[in-house]
mmCIF file of C-alpha atoms in Angstrom:
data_model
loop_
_atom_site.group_PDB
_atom_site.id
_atom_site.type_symbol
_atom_site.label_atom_id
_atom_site.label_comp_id
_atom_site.label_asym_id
_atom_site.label_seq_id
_atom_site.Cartn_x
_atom_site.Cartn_y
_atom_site.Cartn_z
ATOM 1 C CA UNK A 1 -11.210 -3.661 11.273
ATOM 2 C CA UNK A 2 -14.143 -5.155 12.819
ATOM 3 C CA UNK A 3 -15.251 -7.611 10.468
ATOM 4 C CA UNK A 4 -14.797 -11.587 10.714
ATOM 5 C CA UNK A 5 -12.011 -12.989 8.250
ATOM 6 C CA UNK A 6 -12.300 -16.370 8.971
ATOM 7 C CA UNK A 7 -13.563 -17.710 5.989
ATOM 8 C CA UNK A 8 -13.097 -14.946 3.580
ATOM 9 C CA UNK A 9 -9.937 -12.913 2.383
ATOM 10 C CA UNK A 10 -9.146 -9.420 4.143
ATOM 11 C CA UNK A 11 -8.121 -7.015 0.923
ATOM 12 C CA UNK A 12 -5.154 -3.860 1.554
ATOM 13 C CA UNK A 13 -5.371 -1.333 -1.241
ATOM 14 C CA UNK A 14 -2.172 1.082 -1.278
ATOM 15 C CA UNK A 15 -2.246 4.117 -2.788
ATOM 16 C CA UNK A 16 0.297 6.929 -3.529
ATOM 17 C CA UNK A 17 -0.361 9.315 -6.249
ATOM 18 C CA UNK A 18 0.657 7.795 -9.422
ATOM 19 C CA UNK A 19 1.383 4.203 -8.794
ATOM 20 C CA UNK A 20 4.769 3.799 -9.809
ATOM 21 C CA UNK A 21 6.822 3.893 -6.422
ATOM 22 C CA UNK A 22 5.935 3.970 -3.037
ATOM 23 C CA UNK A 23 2.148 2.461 -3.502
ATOM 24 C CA UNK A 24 3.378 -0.279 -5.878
ATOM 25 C CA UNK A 25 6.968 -0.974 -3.473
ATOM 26 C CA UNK A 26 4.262 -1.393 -0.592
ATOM 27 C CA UNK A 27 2.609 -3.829 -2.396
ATOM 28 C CA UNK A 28 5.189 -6.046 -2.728
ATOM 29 C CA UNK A 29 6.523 -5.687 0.606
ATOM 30 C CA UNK A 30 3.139 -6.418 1.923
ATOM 31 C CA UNK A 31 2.903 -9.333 -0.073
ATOM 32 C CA UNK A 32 6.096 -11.006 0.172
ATOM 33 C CA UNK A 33 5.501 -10.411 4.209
ATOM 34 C CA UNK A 34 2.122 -12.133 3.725
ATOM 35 C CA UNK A 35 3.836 -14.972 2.296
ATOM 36 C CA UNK A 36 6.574 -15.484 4.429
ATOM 37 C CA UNK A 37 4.145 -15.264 7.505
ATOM 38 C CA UNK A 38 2.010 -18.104 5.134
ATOM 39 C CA UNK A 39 -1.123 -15.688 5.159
ATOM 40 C CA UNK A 40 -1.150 -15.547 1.582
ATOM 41 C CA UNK A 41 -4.431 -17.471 1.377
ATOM 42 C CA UNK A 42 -5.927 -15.530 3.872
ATOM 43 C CA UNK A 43 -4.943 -11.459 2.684
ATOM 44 C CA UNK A 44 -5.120 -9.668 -0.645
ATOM 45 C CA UNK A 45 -2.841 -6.727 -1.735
ATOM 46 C CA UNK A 46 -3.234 -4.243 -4.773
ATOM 47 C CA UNK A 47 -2.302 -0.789 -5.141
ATOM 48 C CA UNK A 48 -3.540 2.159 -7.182
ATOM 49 C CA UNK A 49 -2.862 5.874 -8.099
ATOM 50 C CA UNK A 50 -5.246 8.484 -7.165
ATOM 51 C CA UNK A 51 -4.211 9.746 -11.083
ATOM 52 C CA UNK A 52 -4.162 8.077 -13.954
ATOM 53 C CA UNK A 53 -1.287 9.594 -15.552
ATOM 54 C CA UNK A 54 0.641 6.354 -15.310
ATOM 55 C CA UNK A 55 -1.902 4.120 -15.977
ATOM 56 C CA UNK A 56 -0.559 0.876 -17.481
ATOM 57 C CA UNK A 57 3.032 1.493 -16.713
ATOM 58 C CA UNK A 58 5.171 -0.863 -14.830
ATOM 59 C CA UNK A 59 7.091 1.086 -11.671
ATOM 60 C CA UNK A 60 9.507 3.703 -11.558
ATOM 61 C CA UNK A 61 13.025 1.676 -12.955
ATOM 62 C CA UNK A 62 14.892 3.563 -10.078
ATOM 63 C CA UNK A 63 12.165 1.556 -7.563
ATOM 64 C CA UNK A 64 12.278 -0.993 -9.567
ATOM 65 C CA UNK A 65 16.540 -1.516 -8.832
ATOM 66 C CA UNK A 66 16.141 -0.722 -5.365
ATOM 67 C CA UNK A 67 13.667 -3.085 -4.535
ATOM 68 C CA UNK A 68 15.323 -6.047 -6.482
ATOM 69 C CA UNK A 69 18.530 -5.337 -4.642
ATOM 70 C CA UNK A 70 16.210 -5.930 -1.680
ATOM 71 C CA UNK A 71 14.907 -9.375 -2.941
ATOM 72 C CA UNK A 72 11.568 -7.973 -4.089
ATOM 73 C CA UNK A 73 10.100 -8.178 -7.434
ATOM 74 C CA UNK A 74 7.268 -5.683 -8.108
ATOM 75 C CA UNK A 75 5.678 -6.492 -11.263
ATOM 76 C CA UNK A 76 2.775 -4.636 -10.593
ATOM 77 C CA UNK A 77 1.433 -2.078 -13.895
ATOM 78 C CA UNK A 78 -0.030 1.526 -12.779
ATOM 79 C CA UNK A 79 -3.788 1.740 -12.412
ATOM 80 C CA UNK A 80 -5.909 4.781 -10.477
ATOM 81 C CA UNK A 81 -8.180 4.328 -7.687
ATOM 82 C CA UNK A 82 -11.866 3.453 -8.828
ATOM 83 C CA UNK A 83 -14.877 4.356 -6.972
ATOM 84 C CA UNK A 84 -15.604 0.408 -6.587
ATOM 85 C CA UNK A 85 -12.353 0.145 -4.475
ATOM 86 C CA UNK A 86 -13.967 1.256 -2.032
ATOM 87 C CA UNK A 87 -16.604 -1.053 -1.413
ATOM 88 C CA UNK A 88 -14.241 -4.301 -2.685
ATOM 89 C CA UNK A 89 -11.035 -3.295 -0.005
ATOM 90 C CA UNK A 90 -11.092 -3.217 3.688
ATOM 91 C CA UNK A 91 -8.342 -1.375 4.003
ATOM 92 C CA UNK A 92 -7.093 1.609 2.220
ATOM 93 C CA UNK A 93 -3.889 3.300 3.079
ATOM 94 C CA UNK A 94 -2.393 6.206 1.833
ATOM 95 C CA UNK A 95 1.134 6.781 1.638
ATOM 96 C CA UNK A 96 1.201 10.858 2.732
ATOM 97 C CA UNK A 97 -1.286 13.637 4.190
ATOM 98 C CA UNK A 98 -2.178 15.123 0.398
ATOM 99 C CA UNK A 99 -3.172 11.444 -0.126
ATOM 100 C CA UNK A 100 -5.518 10.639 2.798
ATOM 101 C CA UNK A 101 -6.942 13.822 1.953
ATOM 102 C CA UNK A 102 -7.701 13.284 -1.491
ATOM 103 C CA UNK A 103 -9.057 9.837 -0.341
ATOM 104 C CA UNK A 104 -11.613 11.298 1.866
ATOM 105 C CA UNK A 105 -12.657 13.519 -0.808
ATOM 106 C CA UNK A 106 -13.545 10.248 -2.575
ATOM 107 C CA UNK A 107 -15.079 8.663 0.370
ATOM 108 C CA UNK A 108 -19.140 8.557 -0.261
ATOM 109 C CA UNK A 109 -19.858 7.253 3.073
ATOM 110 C CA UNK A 110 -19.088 6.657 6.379
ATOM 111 C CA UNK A 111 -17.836 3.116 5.803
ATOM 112 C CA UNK A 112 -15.754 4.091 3.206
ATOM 113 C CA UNK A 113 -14.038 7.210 5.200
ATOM 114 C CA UNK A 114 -12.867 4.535 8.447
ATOM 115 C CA UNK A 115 -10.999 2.183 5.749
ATOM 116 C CA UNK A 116 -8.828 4.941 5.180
ATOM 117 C CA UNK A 117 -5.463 5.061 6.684
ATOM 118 C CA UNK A 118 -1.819 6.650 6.626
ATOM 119 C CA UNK A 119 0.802 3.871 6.077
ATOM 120 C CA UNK A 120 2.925 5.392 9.077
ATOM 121 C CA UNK A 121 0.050 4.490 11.726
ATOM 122 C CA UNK A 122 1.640 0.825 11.328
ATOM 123 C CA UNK A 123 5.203 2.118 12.095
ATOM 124 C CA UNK A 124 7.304 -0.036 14.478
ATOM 125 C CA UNK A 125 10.405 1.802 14.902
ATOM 126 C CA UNK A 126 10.395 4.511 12.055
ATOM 127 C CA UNK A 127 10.248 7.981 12.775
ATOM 128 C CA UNK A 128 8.551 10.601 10.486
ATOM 129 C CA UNK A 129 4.855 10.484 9.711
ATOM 130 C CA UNK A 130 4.762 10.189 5.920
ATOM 131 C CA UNK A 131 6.066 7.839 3.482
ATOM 132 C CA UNK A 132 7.710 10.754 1.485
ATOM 133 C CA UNK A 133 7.660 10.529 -2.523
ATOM 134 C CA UNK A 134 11.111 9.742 -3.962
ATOM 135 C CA UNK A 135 10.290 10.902 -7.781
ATOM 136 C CA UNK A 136 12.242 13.747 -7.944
ATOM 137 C CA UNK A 137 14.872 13.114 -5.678
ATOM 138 C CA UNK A 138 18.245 10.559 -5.665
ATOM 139 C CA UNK A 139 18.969 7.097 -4.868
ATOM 140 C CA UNK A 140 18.738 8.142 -0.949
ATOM 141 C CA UNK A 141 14.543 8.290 -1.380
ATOM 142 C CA UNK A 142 14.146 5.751 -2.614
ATOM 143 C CA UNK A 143 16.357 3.430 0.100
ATOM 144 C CA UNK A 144 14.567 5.521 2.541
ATOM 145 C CA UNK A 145 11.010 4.141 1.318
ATOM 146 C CA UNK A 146 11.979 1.250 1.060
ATOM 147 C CA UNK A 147 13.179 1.337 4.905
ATOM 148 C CA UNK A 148 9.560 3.141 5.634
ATOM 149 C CA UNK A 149 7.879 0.264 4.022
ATOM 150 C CA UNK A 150 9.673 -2.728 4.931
ATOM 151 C CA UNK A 151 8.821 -1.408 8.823
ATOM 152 C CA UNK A 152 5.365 -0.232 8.291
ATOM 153 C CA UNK A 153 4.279 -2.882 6.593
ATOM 154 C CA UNK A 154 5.448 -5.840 9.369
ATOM 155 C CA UNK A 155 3.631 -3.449 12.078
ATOM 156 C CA UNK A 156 0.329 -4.298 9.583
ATOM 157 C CA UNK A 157 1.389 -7.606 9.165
ATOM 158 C CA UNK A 158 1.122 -7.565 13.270
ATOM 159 C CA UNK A 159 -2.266 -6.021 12.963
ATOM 160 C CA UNK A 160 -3.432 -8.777 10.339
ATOM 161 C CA UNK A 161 -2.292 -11.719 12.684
ATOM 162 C CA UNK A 162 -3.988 -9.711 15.231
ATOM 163 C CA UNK A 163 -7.164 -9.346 13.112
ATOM 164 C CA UNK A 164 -6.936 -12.876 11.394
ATOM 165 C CA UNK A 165 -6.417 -14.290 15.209
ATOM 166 C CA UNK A 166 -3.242 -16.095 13.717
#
């Protein structure tokens, strides 16, 4: 995170693997947390899959309830990672250890490889080092994501205002 961002918008690209919970939740997290902090000029969010399995679907409806009992609205529709995100985001964070790895796999150069991150290096006070999938588990994954996220994502909100010089 070197670059200037004074005059230009610093872009966050999420990714899980297919886009319809924790990658999507983080993006609305992230936004919503851009907004309230009034950065929303200043920082782009998107997410993507790294399949395409999804693609076109709105979110998970069981993230979809938890996150609107939480005040969020994700609205986002599933898309996968393109080889063009790379270049376009400055930031790329994956939501588990399979995903990072996958990433770099996709990384074609040096550049590309340091914009890739694991959502729990922004952790404030959670413990655990993934942002575990809640797919094929209960209602109790899915609150705990949401947890993950909402405290992840203010610890990158820190390292925006930190970045932005805000």
């Amino acid at each position: 995170m070197q670059r200037e961002y004074k005059d230009m918008k610093y872009k966050i690209l999420f990714i899980c693997l297919g886009n319809i919970c924790r990658s999507s939740a983080a993006e609305e997290v992230m936004r919503s947390k851009i907004a309230s902090a009034g950065l929303s000029s200043s920082v782009e969010v998107d997410s993507a899959g790294l399949i395409d399995y999804h693609e076109g679907e709105k979110s998970d409806p069981r993230m979809l309830r938890h996150a609107y009992n939480r005040g969020y609205k994700i609205t986002h529709r599933s898309r996968p990672i393109q080889q063009e995100d790379f270049a376009y985001f400055d930031l790329i964070i994956g939501m588990d250890h399979s995903n990072i790895s996958r990433l770099k796999r996709m990384a074609t150069s040096a550049e590309s490889m340091a914009k890739i991150h694991l959502m729990t290096e922004y952790a404030i006070k959670s413990v655990g080092d993934v942002v575990p999938d809640p797919y094929y588990g209960g209602d109790a994954g899915f609150e705990l994501v949401l947890d993950l996220l909402e405290d992840t994502c203010e610890g990158l909100l820190n390292e925006i205002r930190r970045l932005l010089n805000t």
